[in-house]
């Protein structure tokens, strides 16, 4: 949904992301990175620095610019700032939570002219077409696939606001909290989300959209016990009627709770065995998990649970997508190098097995995340250090070789489990070369078959240390 941002907002977002990922950057380096003039970059930074709510972009003549987030804010705050500052997202939020607005009302609220409003609508409609949404006029409202509109709003609330529930009325929030309690007390409904905060936001969006007469296609299942219990509970019925100002029916309740009561959502680890919905997919996912287990040489002790979580991830009515900030992608690609390596393995095996299925980056990151966090003790396996044996062959004094061994071990102990062996004789070195992972020597031009050799003088300098670490990663 970054495509909805105008050029200025997108420029600001790219600039903040680049500065976040680097300590100090000169104006020239930023210019080369983003392809913009240095003058425009300085202007954008001056604008961003006016909103010192949670960050500061410092400047030093020698080093350039540095983005500093205050300690009590995370990277998510960058995206909250952009969403709050975005004309496009503010406009869509107004439309989505109303029944229809006149041009004058919209212009007054957004401080824009009617000609600007016309250009804004045309631009957004071109970009929303692929998402099956459209902005209509007279009055202005957002129309299209109601499920996708609700999903868009859910993610907008979660990404834009620190506390999204505060945006809604107290009556709606009280009703939603009572409904969640009722849902949790029953065994019959299958509740998709276990995070109470996300449940609240999903229900609040559904309540608001349903109240404004925006409906999704539903299957009329009047036999559901949960709906019957609400109808028979006078206290709950009274609260719902207070919000909707009309008699409460089961079809109305279905509009509100559609996201939680899913036939295709599995509560138990063995329930998929009797689920027609998953018959075609479970074998594919079993095969995928087996492939991952073999590749890592690590058994999935809770394979049934991981399989169940994967199937549920696929069945979600409102997918775990994002508008600007994909937290799962950020977690996988930026928090640990082993996570990104696992992702590459996951994607490679996934594409081999699911050849005939389409998959976006969001889908891949969501499903990889699902396996990563649910596979029992996988983190321990990914962080397991390699057993490396390094042979030192240096024509130097014994004390220097001993000092060198201690230095290499200290420099590399974070990367591997290291064993240092000193070999004085070239003949012995050649005979035992196959037992070594790597040989460090001050003998120029030495070759030992398939065993990698790195030559340095009396001591590995910074460039050679980087080369040693690179070779260890390749082993």
Short mmCIF file of C-alpha atoms in Angstrom, two decimals:
data_model
loop_
_atom_site.label_atom_id
_atom_site.label_comp_id
_atom_site.label_asym_id
_atom_site.label_seq_id
_atom_site.Cartn_x
_atom_site.Cartn_y
_atom_site.Cartn_z
CA UNK A 1 0.00 0.00 0.00
CA UNK A 2 3.01 2.30 -0.25
CA UNK A 3 1.74 3.04 -3.74
CA UNK A 4 -1.04 5.17 -2.18
CA UNK A 5 1.44 7.69 -0.80
CA UNK A 6 2.13 10.83 -2.80
CA UNK A 7 5.68 11.50 -3.99
CA UNK A 8 6.55 13.72 -1.02
CA UNK A 9 5.36 11.27 1.64
CA UNK A 10 7.10 8.37 -0.12
CA UNK A 11 10.28 10.44 -0.30
CA UNK A 12 10.10 11.16 3.43
CA UNK A 13 9.50 7.48 4.22
CA UNK A 14 12.47 6.34 2.11
CA UNK A 15 14.67 8.99 3.70
CA UNK A 16 13.74 7.97 7.27
CA UNK A 17 14.25 4.27 6.48
CA UNK A 18 17.69 4.89 4.99
CA UNK A 19 18.78 7.06 7.93
CA UNK A 20 17.43 4.48 10.38
CA UNK A 21 19.60 1.75 8.82
CA UNK A 22 22.78 3.84 8.89
CA UNK A 23 24.56 5.69 11.68
CA UNK A 24 25.84 8.75 9.79
CA UNK A 25 25.34 9.64 6.13
CA UNK A 26 26.56 12.64 4.18
CA UNK A 27 24.13 14.53 1.97
CA UNK A 28 26.01 13.24 -1.05
CA UNK A 29 25.70 9.60 0.08
CA UNK A 30 21.97 10.03 0.69
CA UNK A 31 21.59 11.69 -2.69
CA UNK A 32 23.28 8.75 -4.43
CA UNK A 33 21.15 6.27 -2.47
CA UNK A 34 17.74 7.80 -3.21
CA UNK A 35 18.49 9.53 -6.51
CA UNK A 36 17.45 13.02 -5.38
CA UNK A 37 19.21 16.37 -5.34
CA UNK A 38 21.12 17.37 -2.21
CA UNK A 39 19.05 20.55 -1.99
CA UNK A 40 15.79 18.57 -1.88
CA UNK A 41 17.21 16.23 0.75
CA UNK A 42 18.16 19.16 3.00
CA UNK A 43 14.67 20.61 2.53
CA UNK A 44 12.99 17.30 3.42
CA UNK A 45 15.14 16.86 6.52
CA UNK A 46 14.28 20.40 7.67
CA UNK A 47 10.57 19.54 7.28
CA UNK A 48 10.92 16.22 9.14
CA UNK A 49 12.80 17.87 11.99
CA UNK A 50 9.80 20.06 12.71
CA UNK A 51 7.93 17.00 13.97
CA UNK A 52 10.25 16.24 16.88
CA UNK A 53 7.66 14.09 18.57
CA UNK A 54 9.80 10.95 18.77
CA UNK A 55 12.98 11.45 16.71
CA UNK A 56 15.67 13.91 15.79
CA UNK A 57 17.81 14.11 12.67
CA UNK A 58 21.16 15.46 13.85
CA UNK A 59 23.72 17.10 11.59
CA UNK A 60 27.50 17.24 11.85
CA UNK A 61 29.57 18.96 9.16
CA UNK A 62 32.14 16.18 9.08
CA UNK A 63 29.80 13.15 9.18
CA UNK A 64 26.49 14.36 7.74
CA UNK A 65 23.09 13.31 9.11
CA UNK A 66 22.08 10.79 11.76
CA UNK A 67 18.54 9.73 12.76
CA UNK A 68 18.08 9.29 16.50
CA UNK A 69 14.90 7.70 17.80
CA UNK A 70 14.10 8.47 21.41
CA UNK A 71 14.68 5.47 23.67
CA UNK A 72 11.00 4.87 24.34
CA UNK A 73 10.09 4.64 20.63
CA UNK A 74 10.71 1.86 18.11
CA UNK A 75 10.98 1.72 14.33
CA UNK A 76 7.17 1.44 14.16
CA UNK A 77 6.95 5.12 15.12
CA UNK A 78 8.39 6.10 11.72
CA UNK A 79 5.42 4.53 9.95
CA UNK A 80 2.91 5.99 12.40
CA UNK A 81 4.35 9.42 11.62
CA UNK A 82 4.08 8.93 7.84
CA UNK A 83 0.49 7.64 8.07
CA UNK A 84 -0.58 10.57 10.25
CA UNK A 85 1.12 13.01 7.87
CA UNK A 86 -0.30 11.40 4.70
CA UNK A 87 -3.15 13.24 2.96
CA UNK A 88 -4.13 10.03 1.14
CA UNK A 89 -4.47 7.80 4.19
CA UNK A 90 -6.25 10.48 6.22
CA UNK A 91 -8.74 10.91 3.38
CA UNK A 92 -9.39 7.16 3.11
CA UNK A 93 -9.85 6.87 6.88
CA UNK A 94 -12.49 9.61 6.86
CA UNK A 95 -14.39 7.92 4.02
CA UNK A 96 -14.16 4.42 5.46
CA UNK A 97 -15.67 5.33 8.81
CA UNK A 98 -18.55 7.38 7.45
CA UNK A 99 -21.68 6.89 5.38
CA UNK A 100 -20.87 9.56 2.79
CA UNK A 101 -19.54 13.12 2.72
CA UNK A 102 -19.99 16.21 0.59
CA UNK A 103 -17.03 17.80 -1.19
CA UNK A 104 -17.16 20.87 1.06
CA UNK A 105 -17.04 18.73 4.23
CA UNK A 106 -14.00 16.79 2.98
CA UNK A 107 -12.19 19.96 1.87
CA UNK A 108 -12.81 21.65 5.21
CA UNK A 109 -11.57 18.64 7.16
CA UNK A 110 -8.39 18.15 5.08
CA UNK A 111 -7.71 21.86 4.42
CA UNK A 112 -7.65 21.41 0.64
CA UNK A 113 -9.45 22.95 -2.33
CA UNK A 114 -12.10 21.16 -4.39
CA UNK A 115 -9.76 21.00 -7.38
CA UNK A 116 -7.14 19.31 -5.18
CA UNK A 117 -9.83 16.91 -3.96
CA UNK A 118 -10.71 16.01 -7.55
CA UNK A 119 -7.07 15.25 -8.40
CA UNK A 120 -6.69 13.26 -5.18
CA UNK A 121 -9.70 11.07 -5.97
CA UNK A 122 -8.55 10.41 -9.55
CA UNK A 123 -5.05 9.50 -8.41
CA UNK A 124 -6.27 7.17 -5.64
CA UNK A 125 -8.83 5.43 -7.85
CA UNK A 126 -6.09 4.48 -10.30
CA UNK A 127 -4.08 2.92 -7.49
CA UNK A 128 -7.04 1.29 -5.66
CA UNK A 129 -8.31 -0.52 -8.74
CA UNK A 130 -6.02 -3.51 -8.16
CA UNK A 131 -7.28 -3.73 -4.56
CA UNK A 132 -10.92 -3.92 -5.68
CA UNK A 133 -11.79 -0.61 -4.05
CA UNK A 134 -13.06 2.68 -5.47
CA UNK A 135 -13.91 6.17 -4.26
CA UNK A 136 -17.28 7.43 -5.51
CA UNK A 137 -18.61 10.99 -5.30
CA UNK A 138 -22.00 12.66 -4.56
CA UNK A 139 -21.58 11.79 -1.72
CA UNK A 140 -17.93 10.75 -1.33
CA UNK A 141 -17.52 7.22 0.00
CA UNK A 142 -15.27 4.20 -0.45
CA UNK A 143 -16.88 1.17 -2.09
CA UNK A 144 -15.85 -2.24 -3.39
CA UNK A 145 -14.98 -5.57 -1.80
CA UNK A 146 -16.12 -5.04 1.81
CA UNK A 147 -13.80 -7.74 3.18
CA UNK A 148 -10.79 -5.98 1.64
CA UNK A 149 -11.99 -2.60 2.91
CA UNK A 150 -12.25 -3.97 6.45
CA UNK A 151 -8.82 -5.57 6.18
CA UNK A 152 -7.37 -2.26 4.98
CA UNK A 153 -8.94 -0.42 7.94
CA UNK A 154 -7.76 -2.97 10.48
CA UNK A 155 -4.15 -2.58 9.36
CA UNK A 156 -4.49 1.20 9.12
CA UNK A 157 -5.66 1.36 12.74
CA UNK A 158 -2.92 -0.99 13.95
CA UNK A 159 -0.11 0.82 12.10
CA UNK A 160 -1.22 4.42 12.52
CA UNK A 161 -2.26 4.64 16.16
CA UNK A 162 -0.41 3.85 19.35
CA UNK A 163 -3.73 2.77 20.85
CA UNK A 164 -6.19 2.15 18.04
CA UNK A 165 -9.09 1.33 20.37
CA UNK A 166 -9.11 4.96 21.59
CA UNK A 167 -10.35 6.08 18.15
CA UNK A 168 -13.72 4.38 18.69
CA UNK A 169 -16.58 5.24 21.02
CA UNK A 170 -16.72 3.93 24.60
CA UNK A 171 -20.04 2.19 23.86
CA UNK A 172 -18.49 0.27 20.97
CA UNK A 173 -15.41 -0.66 23.02
CA UNK A 174 -17.50 -1.85 25.99
CA UNK A 175 -19.64 -3.96 23.68
CA UNK A 176 -16.61 -5.49 21.98
CA UNK A 177 -14.97 -6.36 25.33
CA UNK A 178 -18.16 -8.09 26.48
CA UNK A 179 -18.34 -10.04 23.22
CA UNK A 180 -14.73 -11.19 23.54
CA UNK A 181 -15.43 -12.49 27.04
CA UNK A 182 -18.46 -14.36 25.73
CA UNK A 183 -16.43 -15.79 22.85
CA UNK A 184 -13.70 -17.01 25.19
CA UNK A 185 -16.19 -18.72 27.50
CA UNK A 186 -17.52 -20.98 24.75
CA UNK A 187 -15.88 -24.04 23.25
CA UNK A 188 -17.96 -24.09 20.06
CA UNK A 189 -16.72 -21.00 18.17
CA UNK A 190 -13.34 -21.12 16.49
CA UNK A 191 -11.62 -17.85 17.27
CA UNK A 192 -8.96 -16.89 14.77
CA UNK A 193 -7.00 -14.32 16.76
CA UNK A 194 -5.54 -14.99 20.19
CA UNK A 195 -4.16 -11.46 20.61
CA UNK A 196 -6.90 -9.57 22.48
CA UNK A 197 -5.83 -6.16 21.17
CA UNK A 198 -6.06 -7.30 17.54
CA UNK A 199 -9.42 -8.92 18.31
CA UNK A 200 -10.66 -5.61 19.69
CA UNK A 201 -9.58 -3.64 16.62
CA UNK A 202 -11.05 -6.20 14.20
CA UNK A 203 -14.40 -6.18 16.00
CA UNK A 204 -14.47 -2.39 16.34
CA UNK A 205 -13.92 -2.00 12.59
CA UNK A 206 -16.65 -4.57 11.89
CA UNK A 207 -19.08 -2.86 14.27
CA UNK A 208 -18.47 0.57 12.71
CA UNK A 209 -18.72 -0.63 9.12
CA UNK A 210 -21.84 -2.69 9.86
CA UNK A 211 -23.46 0.23 11.70
CA UNK A 212 -22.91 2.36 8.58
CA UNK A 213 -24.69 -0.29 6.51
CA UNK A 214 -21.62 -1.71 4.73
CA UNK A 215 -22.16 -5.45 4.34
CA UNK A 216 -20.11 -8.46 3.32
CA UNK A 217 -21.50 -11.64 1.68
CA UNK A 218 -22.26 -14.24 4.36
CA UNK A 219 -23.64 -17.74 4.71
CA UNK A 220 -26.79 -17.65 6.81
CA UNK A 221 -26.03 -20.10 9.59
CA UNK A 222 -28.75 -19.47 12.16
CA UNK A 223 -27.81 -22.60 14.10
CA UNK A 224 -24.60 -21.16 15.53
CA UNK A 225 -24.71 -21.41 19.32
CA UNK A 226 -22.82 -18.16 19.85
CA UNK A 227 -25.41 -16.08 17.99
CA UNK A 228 -28.23 -17.78 19.83
CA UNK A 229 -26.58 -16.99 23.16
CA UNK A 230 -26.31 -13.28 22.29
CA UNK A 231 -29.95 -13.14 21.25
CA UNK A 232 -30.98 -14.73 24.54
CA UNK A 233 -28.69 -12.51 26.66
CA UNK A 234 -30.74 -9.40 27.47
CA UNK A 235 -27.74 -7.40 28.71
CA UNK A 236 -25.71 -7.98 25.52
CA UNK A 237 -28.74 -7.41 23.35
CA UNK A 238 -29.40 -4.07 25.02
CA UNK A 239 -25.82 -2.88 24.40
CA UNK A 240 -25.91 -3.85 20.72
CA UNK A 241 -29.31 -2.20 20.19
CA UNK A 242 -27.98 0.98 21.79
CA UNK A 243 -25.30 1.21 19.10
CA UNK A 244 -27.31 0.08 16.09
CA UNK A 245 -30.65 1.61 17.07
CA UNK A 246 -32.61 -1.27 15.50
CA UNK A 247 -33.69 -4.85 16.32
CA UNK A 248 -30.80 -7.28 16.46
CA UNK A 249 -30.91 -10.28 14.10
CA UNK A 250 -28.55 -13.16 13.47
CA UNK A 251 -27.57 -11.82 9.98
CA UNK A 252 -26.53 -8.57 11.69
CA UNK A 253 -24.40 -10.50 14.20
CA UNK A 254 -22.79 -12.42 11.36
CA UNK A 255 -21.70 -9.13 9.79
CA UNK A 256 -19.95 -8.19 13.04
CA UNK A 257 -18.30 -11.49 13.95
CA UNK A 258 -17.51 -12.92 10.51
CA UNK A 259 -13.74 -12.77 11.03
CA UNK A 260 -13.74 -14.90 14.18
CA UNK A 261 -16.19 -17.72 13.56
CA UNK A 262 -14.54 -19.58 10.72
CA UNK A 263 -15.32 -23.10 9.59
CA UNK A 264 -11.82 -23.39 8.16
CA UNK A 265 -9.98 -22.36 11.32
CA UNK A 266 -8.60 -25.27 13.38
CA UNK A 267 -8.45 -25.22 17.16
CA UNK A 268 -6.85 -28.63 17.76
CA UNK A 269 -3.68 -30.12 16.30
CA UNK A 270 -5.51 -33.09 14.79
CA UNK A 271 -8.67 -31.38 13.60
CA UNK A 272 -7.32 -30.95 10.08
CA UNK A 273 -7.59 -34.72 9.58
CA UNK A 274 -11.36 -34.39 9.29
CA UNK A 275 -11.40 -31.00 7.55
CA UNK A 276 -12.30 -31.07 3.87
CA UNK A 277 -10.91 -27.55 3.49
CA UNK A 278 -7.34 -28.67 4.15
CA UNK A 279 -7.19 -32.06 2.45
CA UNK A 280 -5.39 -30.74 -0.64
CA UNK A 281 -2.92 -28.62 1.31
CA UNK A 282 -1.81 -30.69 4.26
CA UNK A 283 0.33 -33.07 2.18
CA UNK A 284 2.13 -30.14 0.56
CA UNK A 285 2.90 -28.58 3.92
CA UNK A 286 4.00 -31.91 5.41
CA UNK A 287 6.41 -32.31 2.50
CA UNK A 288 7.70 -28.75 3.00
CA UNK A 289 8.35 -29.30 6.71
CA UNK A 290 10.14 -32.58 5.97
CA UNK A 291 12.35 -30.83 3.42
CA UNK A 292 13.24 -28.07 5.91
CA UNK A 293 13.96 -30.64 8.61
CA UNK A 294 16.32 -32.60 6.32
CA UNK A 295 18.07 -29.46 5.08
CA UNK A 296 18.79 -28.31 8.65
CA UNK A 297 19.40 -31.84 9.94
CA UNK A 298 17.05 -31.02 12.80
CA UNK A 299 13.85 -32.85 13.72
CA UNK A 300 10.56 -30.95 14.12
CA UNK A 301 9.49 -32.37 17.47
CA UNK A 302 6.14 -30.54 17.33
CA UNK A 303 5.48 -31.06 13.60
CA UNK A 304 1.71 -31.45 14.04
CA UNK A 305 1.46 -28.11 15.80
CA UNK A 306 3.57 -26.34 13.14
CA UNK A 307 1.44 -27.91 10.40
CA UNK A 308 -1.73 -26.76 12.13
CA UNK A 309 -0.37 -23.20 12.42
CA UNK A 310 0.58 -23.13 8.74
CA UNK A 311 -2.88 -24.27 7.67
CA UNK A 312 -4.51 -21.65 9.89
CA UNK A 313 -2.21 -18.94 8.53
CA UNK A 314 -3.47 -19.75 5.06
CA UNK A 315 -7.14 -19.81 6.10
CA UNK A 316 -7.25 -16.38 7.76
CA UNK A 317 -10.04 -14.23 6.44
CA UNK A 318 -8.04 -11.06 7.08
CA UNK A 319 -4.44 -11.87 6.20
CA UNK A 320 -1.52 -10.56 8.25
CA UNK A 321 -0.55 -8.05 5.59
CA UNK A 322 0.62 -4.49 6.12
CA UNK A 323 0.26 -1.00 4.74
CA UNK A 324 3.75 0.44 5.13
CA UNK A 325 5.63 -1.63 7.70
CA UNK A 326 5.88 -5.40 7.41
CA UNK A 327 7.03 -6.28 10.92
CA UNK A 328 7.44 -9.95 10.10
CA UNK A 329 9.67 -9.16 7.14
CA UNK A 330 11.72 -6.78 9.28
CA UNK A 331 12.00 -9.41 12.02
CA UNK A 332 13.22 -12.07 9.58
CA UNK A 333 15.56 -9.97 7.44
CA UNK A 334 17.05 -7.53 9.95
CA UNK A 335 17.06 -9.04 13.44
CA UNK A 336 19.39 -12.02 12.87
CA UNK A 337 21.46 -13.19 9.90
CA UNK A 338 20.43 -16.80 10.57
CA UNK A 339 16.75 -15.83 10.20
CA UNK A 340 17.33 -14.40 6.74
CA UNK A 341 19.27 -17.53 5.77
CA UNK A 342 16.35 -19.66 6.98
CA UNK A 343 13.97 -17.50 4.93
CA UNK A 344 16.01 -18.13 1.77
CA UNK A 345 15.87 -21.87 2.47
CA UNK A 346 12.11 -21.69 3.15
CA UNK A 347 11.38 -19.80 -0.09
CA UNK A 348 13.52 -22.15 -2.15
CA UNK A 349 11.77 -25.28 -0.85
CA UNK A 350 8.33 -23.65 -0.92
CA UNK A 351 8.65 -22.79 -4.60
CA UNK A 352 9.67 -26.35 -5.45
CA UNK A 353 6.59 -27.82 -3.76
CA UNK A 354 3.94 -25.17 -4.54
CA UNK A 355 4.79 -24.77 -8.23
CA UNK A 356 1.25 -24.04 -9.39
CA UNK A 357 0.33 -21.55 -6.67
CA UNK A 358 0.80 -17.81 -6.63
CA UNK A 359 2.54 -16.23 -3.67
CA UNK A 360 3.38 -12.63 -2.83
CA UNK A 361 6.28 -11.48 -0.66
CA UNK A 362 3.82 -10.88 2.18
CA UNK A 363 2.57 -14.46 1.96
CA UNK A 364 6.11 -15.84 1.98
CA UNK A 365 7.19 -13.79 4.98
CA UNK A 366 4.00 -14.61 6.91
CA UNK A 367 4.36 -18.36 6.39
CA UNK A 368 8.08 -18.37 7.03
CA UNK A 369 7.47 -16.43 10.26
CA UNK A 370 4.80 -18.96 11.20
CA UNK A 371 7.29 -21.84 10.91
CA UNK A 372 10.14 -19.90 12.49
CA UNK A 373 8.34 -19.02 15.73
CA UNK A 374 6.36 -22.27 16.12
CA UNK A 375 9.09 -24.83 15.38
CA UNK A 376 10.19 -25.93 18.84
CA UNK A 377 13.86 -25.15 19.62
CA UNK A 378 14.56 -24.02 16.06
CA UNK A 379 16.24 -20.86 17.38
CA UNK A 380 18.79 -22.96 19.26
CA UNK A 381 19.54 -24.89 16.08
CA UNK A 382 19.94 -21.76 13.95
CA UNK A 383 22.27 -20.18 16.48
CA UNK A 384 24.41 -23.29 16.85
CA UNK A 385 28.01 -22.38 16.07
CA UNK A 386 30.03 -24.34 13.53
CA UNK A 387 32.89 -26.51 14.71
CA UNK A 388 35.93 -25.07 12.95
CA UNK A 389 39.53 -26.27 13.12
CA UNK A 390 42.11 -23.71 12.06
CA UNK A 391 45.71 -24.70 11.51
CA UNK A 392 48.44 -22.09 12.03
CA UNK A 393 51.63 -22.61 10.06
CA UNK A 394 53.96 -19.69 10.72
CA UNK A 395 57.73 -19.53 10.56
CA UNK A 396 57.98 -17.43 13.73
CA UNK A 397 59.02 -17.76 17.35
CA UNK A 398 56.93 -20.09 19.50
CA UNK A 399 55.71 -17.29 21.77
CA UNK A 400 54.52 -15.29 18.76
CA UNK A 401 52.64 -18.32 17.39
CA UNK A 402 51.04 -18.84 20.81
CA UNK A 403 50.05 -15.14 20.94
CA UNK A 404 48.68 -15.39 17.38
CA UNK A 405 46.58 -18.45 18.32
CA UNK A 406 45.05 -16.59 21.27
CA UNK A 407 44.31 -13.57 19.09
CA UNK A 408 42.59 -15.60 16.34
CA UNK A 409 40.50 -17.50 18.86
CA UNK A 410 39.35 -14.31 20.57
CA UNK A 411 38.58 -12.62 17.25
CA UNK A 412 36.47 -15.52 15.96
CA UNK A 413 34.89 -17.07 19.06
CA UNK A 414 31.56 -15.34 18.32
CA UNK A 415 31.41 -16.93 14.85
CA UNK A 416 32.29 -20.55 15.58
CA UNK A 417 33.52 -23.18 18.01
CA UNK A 418 37.23 -22.87 17.27
CA UNK A 419 40.10 -25.32 17.62
CA UNK A 420 43.63 -24.02 16.95
CA UNK A 421 46.38 -26.42 15.87
CA UNK A 422 50.00 -25.39 15.35
CA UNK A 423 51.97 -27.23 12.68
CA UNK A 424 55.70 -26.64 12.37
CA UNK A 425 56.52 -29.16 9.67
CA UNK A 426 55.33 -28.61 6.08
CA UNK A 427 55.24 -32.38 5.53
CA UNK A 428 52.95 -32.92 8.52
CA UNK A 429 50.78 -30.04 7.40
CA UNK A 430 50.35 -31.57 3.93
CA UNK A 431 49.53 -35.00 5.38
CA UNK A 432 46.85 -33.65 7.78
CA UNK A 433 45.44 -30.85 5.58
CA UNK A 434 42.13 -32.67 4.99
CA UNK A 435 41.44 -32.52 8.77
CA UNK A 436 41.56 -28.73 8.86
CA UNK A 437 38.75 -26.32 8.00
CA UNK A 438 41.19 -23.52 7.21
CA UNK A 439 44.94 -22.93 7.20
CA UNK A 440 46.54 -19.58 8.11
CA UNK A 441 50.18 -19.19 7.12
CA UNK A 442 52.91 -16.71 6.29
CA UNK A 443 54.20 -19.00 3.55
CA UNK A 444 53.35 -17.41 0.19
CA UNK A 445 51.68 -19.47 -2.54
CA UNK A 446 50.94 -22.54 -0.39
CA UNK A 447 48.21 -24.87 -1.74
CA UNK A 448 46.69 -27.82 0.14
CA UNK A 449 44.16 -29.43 -2.15
CA UNK A 450 40.57 -28.59 -1.17
CA UNK A 451 41.56 -27.04 2.17
CA UNK A 452 41.40 -23.22 1.92
CA UNK A 453 44.61 -21.35 2.67
CA UNK A 454 44.91 -17.69 3.68
CA UNK A 455 48.34 -16.09 3.74
CA UNK A 456 49.24 -13.11 5.91
CA UNK A 457 52.43 -11.66 7.38
CA UNK A 458 53.08 -11.95 11.08
CA UNK A 459 49.53 -10.99 11.96
CA UNK A 460 46.10 -10.89 10.14
CA UNK A 461 45.29 -7.23 9.45
CA UNK A 462 41.71 -5.94 9.29
CA UNK A 463 41.30 -6.90 5.64
CA UNK A 464 42.54 -10.44 6.29
CA UNK A 465 40.32 -10.79 9.37
CA UNK A 466 37.29 -9.97 7.23
CA UNK A 467 38.45 -12.55 4.66
CA UNK A 468 38.86 -15.19 7.38
CA UNK A 469 35.34 -14.56 8.67
CA UNK A 470 33.99 -14.70 5.12
CA UNK A 471 35.66 -18.07 4.50
CA UNK A 472 34.31 -19.43 7.79
CA UNK A 473 30.77 -18.49 6.80
CA UNK A 474 31.26 -20.34 3.51
CA UNK A 475 32.35 -23.55 5.22
#
